[in-house]
CSV table of C-alpha atoms in Angstrom, one decimal:
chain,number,residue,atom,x,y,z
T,1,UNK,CA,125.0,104.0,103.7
T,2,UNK,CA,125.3,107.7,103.6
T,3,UNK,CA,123.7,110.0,105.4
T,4,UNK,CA,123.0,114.0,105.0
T,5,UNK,CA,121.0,116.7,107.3
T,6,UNK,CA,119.0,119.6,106.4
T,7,UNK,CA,118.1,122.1,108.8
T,8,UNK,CA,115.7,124.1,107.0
T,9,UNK,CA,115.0,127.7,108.8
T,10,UNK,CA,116.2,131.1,108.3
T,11,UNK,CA,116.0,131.6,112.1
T,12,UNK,CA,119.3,129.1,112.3
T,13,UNK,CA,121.0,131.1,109.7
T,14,UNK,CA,120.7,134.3,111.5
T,15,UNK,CA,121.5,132.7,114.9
T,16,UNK,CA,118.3,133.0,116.9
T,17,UNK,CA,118.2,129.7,118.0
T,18,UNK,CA,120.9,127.0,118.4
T,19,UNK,CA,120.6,124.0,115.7
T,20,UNK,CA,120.4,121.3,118.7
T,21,UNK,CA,118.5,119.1,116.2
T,22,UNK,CA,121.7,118.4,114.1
T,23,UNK,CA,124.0,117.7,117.1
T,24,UNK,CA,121.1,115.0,118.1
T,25,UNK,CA,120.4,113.2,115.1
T,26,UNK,CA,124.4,113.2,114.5
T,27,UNK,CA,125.0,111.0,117.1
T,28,UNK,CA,121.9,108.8,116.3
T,29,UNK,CA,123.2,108.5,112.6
T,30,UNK,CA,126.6,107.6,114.4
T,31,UNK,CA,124.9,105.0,116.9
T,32,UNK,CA,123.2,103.2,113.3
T,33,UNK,CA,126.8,102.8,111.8
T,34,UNK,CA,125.7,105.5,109.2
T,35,UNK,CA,128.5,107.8,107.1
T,36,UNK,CA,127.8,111.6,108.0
T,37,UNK,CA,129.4,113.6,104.9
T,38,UNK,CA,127.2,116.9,104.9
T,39,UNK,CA,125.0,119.2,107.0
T,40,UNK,CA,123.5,121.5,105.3
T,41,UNK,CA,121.8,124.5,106.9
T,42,UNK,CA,119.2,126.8,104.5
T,43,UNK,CA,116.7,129.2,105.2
T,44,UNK,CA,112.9,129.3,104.1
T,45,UNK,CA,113.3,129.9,100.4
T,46,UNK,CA,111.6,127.2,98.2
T,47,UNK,CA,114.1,127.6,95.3
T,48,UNK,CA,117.2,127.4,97.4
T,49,UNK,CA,115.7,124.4,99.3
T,50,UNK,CA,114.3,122.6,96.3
T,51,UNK,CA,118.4,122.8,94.9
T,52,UNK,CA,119.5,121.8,98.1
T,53,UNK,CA,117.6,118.5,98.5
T,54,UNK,CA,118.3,117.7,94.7
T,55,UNK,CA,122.1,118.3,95.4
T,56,UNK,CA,121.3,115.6,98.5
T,57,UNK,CA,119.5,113.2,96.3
T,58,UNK,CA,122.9,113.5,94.1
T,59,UNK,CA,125.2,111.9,96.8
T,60,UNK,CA,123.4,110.7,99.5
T,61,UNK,CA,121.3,107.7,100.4
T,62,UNK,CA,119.4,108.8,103.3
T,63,UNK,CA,118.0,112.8,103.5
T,64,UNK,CA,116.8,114.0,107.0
T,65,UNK,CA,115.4,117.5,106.8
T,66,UNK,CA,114.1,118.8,110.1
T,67,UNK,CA,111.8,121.9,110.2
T,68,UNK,CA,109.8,123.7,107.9
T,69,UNK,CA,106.6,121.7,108.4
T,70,UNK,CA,104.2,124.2,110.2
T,71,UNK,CA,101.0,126.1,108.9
T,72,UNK,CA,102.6,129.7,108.1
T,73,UNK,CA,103.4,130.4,104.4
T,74,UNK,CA,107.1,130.6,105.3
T,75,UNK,CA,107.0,126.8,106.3
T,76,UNK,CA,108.1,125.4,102.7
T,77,UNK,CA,110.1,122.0,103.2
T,78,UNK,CA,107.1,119.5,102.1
T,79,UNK,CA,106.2,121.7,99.2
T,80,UNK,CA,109.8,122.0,98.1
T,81,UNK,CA,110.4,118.4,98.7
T,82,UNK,CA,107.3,117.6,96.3
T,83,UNK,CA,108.5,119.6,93.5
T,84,UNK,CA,111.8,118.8,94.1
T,85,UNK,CA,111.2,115.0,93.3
T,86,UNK,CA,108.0,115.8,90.8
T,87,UNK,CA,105.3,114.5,93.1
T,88,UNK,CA,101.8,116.2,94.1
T,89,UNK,CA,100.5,117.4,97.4
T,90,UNK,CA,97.5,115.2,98.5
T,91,UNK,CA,94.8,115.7,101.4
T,92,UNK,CA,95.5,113.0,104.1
T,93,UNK,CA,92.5,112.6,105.7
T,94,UNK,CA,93.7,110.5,108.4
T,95,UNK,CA,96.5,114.1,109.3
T,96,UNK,CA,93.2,116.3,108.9
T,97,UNK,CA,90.9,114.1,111.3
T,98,UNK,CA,94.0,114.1,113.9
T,99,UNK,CA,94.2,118.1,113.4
T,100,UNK,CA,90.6,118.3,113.8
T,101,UNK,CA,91.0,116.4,117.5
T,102,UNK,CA,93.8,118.2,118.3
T,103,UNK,CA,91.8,121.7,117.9
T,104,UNK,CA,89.3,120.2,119.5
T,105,UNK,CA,91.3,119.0,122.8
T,106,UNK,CA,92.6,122.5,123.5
T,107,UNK,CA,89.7,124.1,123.4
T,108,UNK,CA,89.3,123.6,127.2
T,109,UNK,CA,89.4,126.7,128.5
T,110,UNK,CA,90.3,127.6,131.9
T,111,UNK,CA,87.9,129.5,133.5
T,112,UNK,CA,87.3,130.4,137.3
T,113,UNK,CA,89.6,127.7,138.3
T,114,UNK,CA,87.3,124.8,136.7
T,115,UNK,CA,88.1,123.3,133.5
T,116,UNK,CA,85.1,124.0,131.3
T,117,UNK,CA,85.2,122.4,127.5
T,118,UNK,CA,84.9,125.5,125.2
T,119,UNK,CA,83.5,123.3,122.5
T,120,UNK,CA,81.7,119.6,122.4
T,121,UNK,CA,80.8,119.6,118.6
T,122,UNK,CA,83.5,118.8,116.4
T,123,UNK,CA,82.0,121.1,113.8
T,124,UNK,CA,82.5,124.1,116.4
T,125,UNK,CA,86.0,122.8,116.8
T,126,UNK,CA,86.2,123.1,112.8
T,127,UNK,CA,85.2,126.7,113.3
T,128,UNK,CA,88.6,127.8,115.6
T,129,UNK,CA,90.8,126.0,113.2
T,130,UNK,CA,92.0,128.8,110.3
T,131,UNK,CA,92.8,127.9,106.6
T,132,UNK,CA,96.2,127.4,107.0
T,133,UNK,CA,96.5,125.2,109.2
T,134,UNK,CA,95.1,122.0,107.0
T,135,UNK,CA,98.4,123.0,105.3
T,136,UNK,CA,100.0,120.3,107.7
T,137,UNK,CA,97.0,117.6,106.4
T,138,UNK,CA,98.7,117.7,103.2
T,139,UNK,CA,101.2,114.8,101.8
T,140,UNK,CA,103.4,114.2,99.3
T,141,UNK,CA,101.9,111.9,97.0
T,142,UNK,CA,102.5,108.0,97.7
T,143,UNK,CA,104.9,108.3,101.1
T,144,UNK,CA,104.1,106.9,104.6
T,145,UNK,CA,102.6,109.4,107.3
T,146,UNK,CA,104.2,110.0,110.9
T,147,UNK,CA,101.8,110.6,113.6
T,148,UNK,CA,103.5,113.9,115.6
T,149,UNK,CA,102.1,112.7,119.2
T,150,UNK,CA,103.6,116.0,120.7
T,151,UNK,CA,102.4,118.8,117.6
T,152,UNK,CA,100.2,119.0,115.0
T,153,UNK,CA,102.8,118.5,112.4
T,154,UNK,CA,103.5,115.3,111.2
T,155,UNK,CA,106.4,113.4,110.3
T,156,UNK,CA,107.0,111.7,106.6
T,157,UNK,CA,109.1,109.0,105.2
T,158,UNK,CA,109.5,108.9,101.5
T,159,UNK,CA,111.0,106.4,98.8
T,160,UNK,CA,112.7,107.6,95.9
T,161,UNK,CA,115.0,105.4,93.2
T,162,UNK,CA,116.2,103.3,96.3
T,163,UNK,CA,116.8,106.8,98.3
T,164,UNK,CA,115.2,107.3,101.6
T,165,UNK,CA,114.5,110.6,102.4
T,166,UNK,CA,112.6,111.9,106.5
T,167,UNK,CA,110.8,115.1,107.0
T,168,UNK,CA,110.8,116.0,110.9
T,169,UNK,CA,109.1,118.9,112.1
T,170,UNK,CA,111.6,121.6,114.0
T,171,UNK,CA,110.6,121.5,118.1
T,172,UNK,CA,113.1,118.7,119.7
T,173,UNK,CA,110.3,118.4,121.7
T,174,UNK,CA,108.5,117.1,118.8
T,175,UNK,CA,111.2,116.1,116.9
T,176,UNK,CA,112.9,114.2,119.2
T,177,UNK,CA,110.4,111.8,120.2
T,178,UNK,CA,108.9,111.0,116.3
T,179,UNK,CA,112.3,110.2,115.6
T,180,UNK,CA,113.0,107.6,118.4
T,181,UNK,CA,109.9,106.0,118.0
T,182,UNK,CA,109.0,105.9,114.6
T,183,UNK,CA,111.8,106.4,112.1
T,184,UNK,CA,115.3,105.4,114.3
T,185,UNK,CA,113.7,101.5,114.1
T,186,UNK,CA,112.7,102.2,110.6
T,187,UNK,CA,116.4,102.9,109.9
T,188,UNK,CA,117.6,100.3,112.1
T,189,UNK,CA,115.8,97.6,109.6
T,190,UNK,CA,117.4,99.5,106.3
T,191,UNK,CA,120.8,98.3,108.0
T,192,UNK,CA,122.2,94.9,106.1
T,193,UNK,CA,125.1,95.0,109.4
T,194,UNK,CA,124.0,95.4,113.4
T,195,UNK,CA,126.5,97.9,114.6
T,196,UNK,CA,127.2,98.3,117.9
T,197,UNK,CA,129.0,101.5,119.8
T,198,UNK,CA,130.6,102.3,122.9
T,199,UNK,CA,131.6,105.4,124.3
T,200,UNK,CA,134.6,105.6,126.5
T,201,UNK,CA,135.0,109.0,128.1
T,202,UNK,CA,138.1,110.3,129.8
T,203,UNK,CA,138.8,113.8,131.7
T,204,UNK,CA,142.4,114.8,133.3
T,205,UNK,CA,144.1,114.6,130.1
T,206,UNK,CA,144.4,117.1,126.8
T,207,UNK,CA,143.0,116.4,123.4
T,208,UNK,CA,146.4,115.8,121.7
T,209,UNK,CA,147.7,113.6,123.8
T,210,UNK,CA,144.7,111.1,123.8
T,211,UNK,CA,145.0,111.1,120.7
T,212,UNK,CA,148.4,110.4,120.4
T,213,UNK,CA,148.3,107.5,122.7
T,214,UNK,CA,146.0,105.6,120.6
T,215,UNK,CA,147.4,106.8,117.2
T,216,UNK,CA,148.7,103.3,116.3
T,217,UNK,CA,145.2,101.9,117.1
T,218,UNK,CA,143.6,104.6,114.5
T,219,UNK,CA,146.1,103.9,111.7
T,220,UNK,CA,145.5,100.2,111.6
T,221,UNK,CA,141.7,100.4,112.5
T,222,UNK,CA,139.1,98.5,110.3
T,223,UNK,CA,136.2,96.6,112.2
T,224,UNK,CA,135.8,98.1,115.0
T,225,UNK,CA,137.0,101.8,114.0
T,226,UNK,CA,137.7,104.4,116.9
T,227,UNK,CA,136.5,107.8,116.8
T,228,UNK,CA,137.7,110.8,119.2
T,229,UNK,CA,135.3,113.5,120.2
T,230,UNK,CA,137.0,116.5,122.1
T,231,UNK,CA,135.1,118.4,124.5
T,232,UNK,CA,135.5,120.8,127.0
T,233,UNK,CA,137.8,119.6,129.7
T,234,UNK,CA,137.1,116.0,128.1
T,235,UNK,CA,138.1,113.4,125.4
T,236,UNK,CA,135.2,110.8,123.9
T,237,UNK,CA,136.6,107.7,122.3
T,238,UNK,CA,133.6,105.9,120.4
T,239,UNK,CA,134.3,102.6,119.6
T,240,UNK,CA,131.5,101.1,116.7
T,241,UNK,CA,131.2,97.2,115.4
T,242,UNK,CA,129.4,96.2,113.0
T,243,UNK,CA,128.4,92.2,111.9
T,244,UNK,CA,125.9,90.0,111.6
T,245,UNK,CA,124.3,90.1,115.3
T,246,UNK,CA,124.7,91.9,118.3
T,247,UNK,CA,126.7,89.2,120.2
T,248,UNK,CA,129.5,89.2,117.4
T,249,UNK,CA,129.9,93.0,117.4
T,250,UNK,CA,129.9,93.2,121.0
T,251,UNK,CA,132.8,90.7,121.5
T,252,UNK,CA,134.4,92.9,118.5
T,253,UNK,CA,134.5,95.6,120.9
T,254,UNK,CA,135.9,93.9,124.0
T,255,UNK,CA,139.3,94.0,123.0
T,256,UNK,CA,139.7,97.0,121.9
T,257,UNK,CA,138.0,98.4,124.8
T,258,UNK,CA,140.2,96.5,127.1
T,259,UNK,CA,143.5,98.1,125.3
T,260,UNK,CA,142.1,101.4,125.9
T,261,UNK,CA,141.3,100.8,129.3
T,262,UNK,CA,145.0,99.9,129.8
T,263,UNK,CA,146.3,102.9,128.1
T,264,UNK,CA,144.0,105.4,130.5
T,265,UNK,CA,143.4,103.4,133.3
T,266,UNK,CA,141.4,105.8,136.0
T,267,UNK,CA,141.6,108.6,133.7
T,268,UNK,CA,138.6,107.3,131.8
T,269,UNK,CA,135.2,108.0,133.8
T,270,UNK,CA,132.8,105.7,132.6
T,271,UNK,CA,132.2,103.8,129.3
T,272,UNK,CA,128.1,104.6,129.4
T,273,UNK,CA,127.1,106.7,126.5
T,274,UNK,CA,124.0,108.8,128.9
T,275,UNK,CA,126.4,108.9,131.7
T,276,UNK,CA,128.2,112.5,132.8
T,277,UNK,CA,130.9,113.4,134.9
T,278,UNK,CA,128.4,114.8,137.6
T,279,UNK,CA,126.2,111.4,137.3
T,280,UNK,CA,129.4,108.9,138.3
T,281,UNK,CA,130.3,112.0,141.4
T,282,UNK,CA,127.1,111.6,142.9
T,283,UNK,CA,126.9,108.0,142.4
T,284,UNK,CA,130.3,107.6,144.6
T,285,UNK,CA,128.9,109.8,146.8
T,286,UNK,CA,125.8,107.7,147.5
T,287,UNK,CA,127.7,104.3,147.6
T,288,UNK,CA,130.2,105.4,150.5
T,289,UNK,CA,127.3,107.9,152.3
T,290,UNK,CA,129.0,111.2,152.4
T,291,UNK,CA,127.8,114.6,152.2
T,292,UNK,CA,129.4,117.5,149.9
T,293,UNK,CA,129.0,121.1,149.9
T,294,UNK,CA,130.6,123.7,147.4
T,295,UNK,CA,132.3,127.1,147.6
T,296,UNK,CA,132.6,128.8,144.0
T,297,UNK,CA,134.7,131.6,143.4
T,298,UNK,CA,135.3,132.5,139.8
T,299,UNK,CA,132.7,130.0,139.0
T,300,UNK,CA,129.8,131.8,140.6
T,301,UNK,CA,127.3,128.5,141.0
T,302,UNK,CA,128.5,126.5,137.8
T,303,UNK,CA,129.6,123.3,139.6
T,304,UNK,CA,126.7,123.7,142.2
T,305,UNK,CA,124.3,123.7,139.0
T,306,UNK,CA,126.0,120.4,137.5
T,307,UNK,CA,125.4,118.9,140.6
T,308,UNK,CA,121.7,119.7,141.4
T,309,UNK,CA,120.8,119.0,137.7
T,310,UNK,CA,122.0,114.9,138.4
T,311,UNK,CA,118.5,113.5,139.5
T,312,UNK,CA,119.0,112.4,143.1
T,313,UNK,CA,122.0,114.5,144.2
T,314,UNK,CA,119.6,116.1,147.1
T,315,UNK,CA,120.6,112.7,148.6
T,316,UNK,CA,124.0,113.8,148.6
T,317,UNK,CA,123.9,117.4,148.3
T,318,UNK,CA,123.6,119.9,150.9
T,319,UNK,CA,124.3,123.3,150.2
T,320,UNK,CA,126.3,125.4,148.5
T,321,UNK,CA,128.4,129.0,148.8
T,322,UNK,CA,129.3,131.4,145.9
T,323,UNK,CA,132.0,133.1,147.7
T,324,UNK,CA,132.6,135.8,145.1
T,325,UNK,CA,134.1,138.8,147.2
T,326,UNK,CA,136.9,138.9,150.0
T,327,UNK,CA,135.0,139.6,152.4
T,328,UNK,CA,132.4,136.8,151.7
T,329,UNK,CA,135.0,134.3,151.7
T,330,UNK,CA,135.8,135.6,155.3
T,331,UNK,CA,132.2,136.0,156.7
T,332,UNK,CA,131.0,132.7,155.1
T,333,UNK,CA,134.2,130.4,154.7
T,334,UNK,CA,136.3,131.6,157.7
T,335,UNK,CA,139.2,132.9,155.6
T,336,UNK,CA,141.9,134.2,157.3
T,337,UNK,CA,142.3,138.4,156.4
T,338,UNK,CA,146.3,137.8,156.7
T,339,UNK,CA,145.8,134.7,154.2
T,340,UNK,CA,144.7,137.0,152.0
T,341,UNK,CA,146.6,139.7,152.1
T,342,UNK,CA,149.6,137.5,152.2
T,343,UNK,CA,149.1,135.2,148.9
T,344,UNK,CA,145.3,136.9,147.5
T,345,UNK,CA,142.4,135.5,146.8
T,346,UNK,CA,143.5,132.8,144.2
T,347,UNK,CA,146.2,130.5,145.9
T,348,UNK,CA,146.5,127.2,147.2
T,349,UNK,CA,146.1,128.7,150.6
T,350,UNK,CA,143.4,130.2,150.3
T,351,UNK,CA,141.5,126.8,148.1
T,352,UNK,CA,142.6,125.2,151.3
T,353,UNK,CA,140.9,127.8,154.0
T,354,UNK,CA,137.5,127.7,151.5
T,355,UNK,CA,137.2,124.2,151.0
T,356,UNK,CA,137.9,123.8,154.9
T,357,UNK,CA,135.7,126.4,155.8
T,358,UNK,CA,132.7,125.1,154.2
T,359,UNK,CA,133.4,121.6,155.4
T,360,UNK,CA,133.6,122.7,159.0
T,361,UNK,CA,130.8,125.3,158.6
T,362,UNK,CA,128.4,122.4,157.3
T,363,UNK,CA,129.4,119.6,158.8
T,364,UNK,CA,129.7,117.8,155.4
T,365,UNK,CA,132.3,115.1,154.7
T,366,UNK,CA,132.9,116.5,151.4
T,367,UNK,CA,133.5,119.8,150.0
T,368,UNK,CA,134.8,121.3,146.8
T,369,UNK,CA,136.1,124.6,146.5
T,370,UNK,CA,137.1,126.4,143.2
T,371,UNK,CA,139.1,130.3,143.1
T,372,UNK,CA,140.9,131.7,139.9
T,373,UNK,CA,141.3,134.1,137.3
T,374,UNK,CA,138.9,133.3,134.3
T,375,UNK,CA,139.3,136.9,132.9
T,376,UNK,CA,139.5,139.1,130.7
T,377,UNK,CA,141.1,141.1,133.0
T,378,UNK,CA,142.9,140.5,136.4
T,379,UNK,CA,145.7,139.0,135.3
T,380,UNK,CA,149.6,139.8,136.3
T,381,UNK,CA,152.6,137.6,135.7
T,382,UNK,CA,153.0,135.9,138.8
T,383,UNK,CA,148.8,134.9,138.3
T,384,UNK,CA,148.0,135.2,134.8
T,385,UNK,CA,144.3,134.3,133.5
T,386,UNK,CA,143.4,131.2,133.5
T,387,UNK,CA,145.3,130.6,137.3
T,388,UNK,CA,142.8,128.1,139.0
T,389,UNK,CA,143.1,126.7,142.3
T,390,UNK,CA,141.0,123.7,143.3
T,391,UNK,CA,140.7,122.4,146.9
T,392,UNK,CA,139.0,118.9,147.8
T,393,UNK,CA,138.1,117.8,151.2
T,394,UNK,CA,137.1,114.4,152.3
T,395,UNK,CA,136.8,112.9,155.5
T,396,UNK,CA,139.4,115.7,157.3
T,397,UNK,CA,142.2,115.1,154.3
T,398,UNK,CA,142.7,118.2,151.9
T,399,UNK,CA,143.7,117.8,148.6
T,400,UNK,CA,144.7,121.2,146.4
T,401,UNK,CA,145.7,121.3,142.6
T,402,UNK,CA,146.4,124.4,140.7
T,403,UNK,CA,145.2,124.3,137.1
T,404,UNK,CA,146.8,126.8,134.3
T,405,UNK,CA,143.8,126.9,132.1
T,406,UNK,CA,143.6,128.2,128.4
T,407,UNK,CA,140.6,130.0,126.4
T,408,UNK,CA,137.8,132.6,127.0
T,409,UNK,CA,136.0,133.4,130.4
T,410,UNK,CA,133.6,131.4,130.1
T,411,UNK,CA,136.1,128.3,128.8
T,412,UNK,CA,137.9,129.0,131.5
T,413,UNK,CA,135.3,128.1,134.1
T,414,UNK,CA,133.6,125.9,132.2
T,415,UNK,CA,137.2,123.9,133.0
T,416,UNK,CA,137.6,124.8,136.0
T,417,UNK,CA,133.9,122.4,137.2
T,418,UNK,CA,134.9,120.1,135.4
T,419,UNK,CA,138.7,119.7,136.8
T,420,UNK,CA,136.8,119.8,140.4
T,421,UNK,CA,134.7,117.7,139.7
T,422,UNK,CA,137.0,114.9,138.6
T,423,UNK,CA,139.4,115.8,141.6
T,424,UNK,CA,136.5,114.8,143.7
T,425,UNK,CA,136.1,111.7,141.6
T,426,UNK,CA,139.7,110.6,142.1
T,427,UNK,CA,139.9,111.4,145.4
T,428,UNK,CA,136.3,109.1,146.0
T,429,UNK,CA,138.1,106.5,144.1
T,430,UNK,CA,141.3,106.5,146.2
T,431,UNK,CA,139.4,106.5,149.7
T,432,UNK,CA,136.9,103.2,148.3
């Protein structure tokens, strides 16, 4: 079945938010086997969107619009979607009575450091609520209501000549949760096929030649197909079944899993679709007790944040130094003056000074340490941009790789983490 988004909102157009609801519900479409062909972005015009979602109906099975769905007068999706398939707008009563609570839930005021209910009659309750808001009681004639447990805005599921088309209010906060409970196990049951996915992802090794490794594999592909995803400093190879159960599908995917895992032995990371780079470091560290600290140069606290956000890395983490100047590399690290005066500030032997520095300064059996050129400026032709040192430490052995990294600034060091970050993993690997 195909599959097509709408973000509905003139605030994506003009760039004042980032359309993370489309990246999400991408990958959920991808997990139910379903054929992306169009995203479609419009802004809050009725006439444009009504087009829009008849150009959908045209060539697409299943329409997701997301946004749209508030009380303002600029909130058009369900209105356009009505008149875009010829259908009413009814009073739900069962969306007004669950407004009517809502209003009356928050109006507990805070007030001298008690909680004091503003408000115990429902028809005082009535009273705060303004005119527009029973907008978002309103359905479209003969479709099936979503509760919105996080908003007042519900969700709505609609039938239409053996089309299927969702309405999802905007948040991801409210968006996200409506969608996993209610209307991903809706979709689930539309599907004839179970299809089952697995992500492999890999990190030490470009785009283009992932790719080409596995091009044969690609060229023949059927059931299962392989898909690559490039990211930053990472390749994603999602491998999907589908047939008649989940057992079938998943032995589908064994062998072609096993291939890939002997094309990219320890280059690939893990094969868990939730799990990150920073989530299989800090699981190392745990399982063989060791402590890490960091020393950031260029990346001024980047790979300290990947860390910390990994729930549990204060088990594991101690500290960490952003080492930014000269002369805090000395006063913090230990640097050697001549060392730097003698090969600079990015060089391996000054990666090696930092990362032993903050090892012997903490105590920890682990340490990363990260110094380059990300840019725009600094560069010369002995150390152009994009020069990047990395120095790992572990249990009194020092390992040092120099990187020449492509792209922006902010490329650059997003690169750089994740380069140190899998030198730490390979290094964890090799001492198990």
């Amino acid at each position: 079945m195909t599959v097509e988004l709408i973000s509905v909102g003139t605030e994506l157009l003009l760039g004042n938010i980032v359309n993370t609801n489309a990246n999400y519900l991408s990958k959920k479409c991808a997990e139910l086997g379903l054929s992306l062909f169009y995203q479609i972005t419009v802004g809050d015009n009725e006439n444009r969107l009504i087009d829009t979602v008849k150009t959908a109906m045209s060539r697409s099975d299943i329409i997701i619009l997301t946004g749209g769905l508030g009380p303002t007068q600029d909130d058009l999706t369900k209105e356009a979607v009505a008149k875009a398939l010829g259908r009413k707008l009814v009073m739900d009563e069962h969306s007004r009575e669950r407004i009517l609570k809502y209003f009356d839930r928050i109006s507990y005021d805070k007030q001298d450091n008690q909680i004091q209910k503003a408000s115990a009659i429902a028809s005082k309750a009535l009273s705060k609520i303004t005119d527009n808001n029973w907008k978002q009681a309103l359905k479209i004639d003969d479709c099936f209501v979503i509760d919105n447990d996080n908003g007042t805005a519900p969700g709505y599921i609609i039938k239409e000549n053996h089309k299927i088309i969702f309405l999802l209010p905007g948040p991801p906060s409210e968006m996200i949760p409506m969608f996993e409970q209610k209307m991903f196990p809706y979709l689930k049951e539309t599907q004839q096929k179970v299809f089952i996915s697995k992500m492999v992802k890999i990190c030490g090794i470009g785009e283009s030649r992932a790719e080409t490794r596995i091009l044969d594999l690609i060229e023949k592909q059927t059931n299962p197909t392989i898909a690559p995803y490039a990211k930053s400093g990472e390749v994603h190879f999602r491998i999907t079944a589908s047939a008649d159960n989940e057992n079938t599908a998943e032995s589908m995917i064994q062998p072609l899993l096993k291939e890939l895992m002997n094309r990219f032995g320890d280059n690939i990371y893990t094969t868990s679709e939730e799990e990150t780079l920073e989530d299989v470091v800090v699981k190392l560290l745990q399982k063989q007790g060791l402590k890490l600290v960091t020393a950031e140069s260029c990346t001024g606290g980047l790979l300290t944040g990947r860390i910390v956000n990994i729930p549990g890395a204060s088990s594991v983490f101690t500290e960490g130094f952003i080492t930014y100047s000269n002369e805090s590399k000395m006063k913090y690290l230990g640097v050697d003056k001549k060392t730097l005066d003698q090969y600079g500030a990015v060089s391996e032997e000054t990666a090696t000074q930092m990362v032993k520095g903050a090892a012997d300064t903490t105590g920890c059996e682990a340490a990363l340490a990260i110094t380059g050129i990300a840019g725009p400026d600094g560069g010369t032709k002995e150390k152009p941009i994009g020069l990047v040192y990395i120095g790992c430490y572990l249990k009194g052995i020092v390992t040092v790789r120099e990187y020449r990294l492509r792209g922006n600034r902010e490329k650059i060091r997003e690169q750089s983490v994740i380069h140190a970050l899998d030198l730490l993993r390979r290094c964890l690997m090799n001492m198990s």
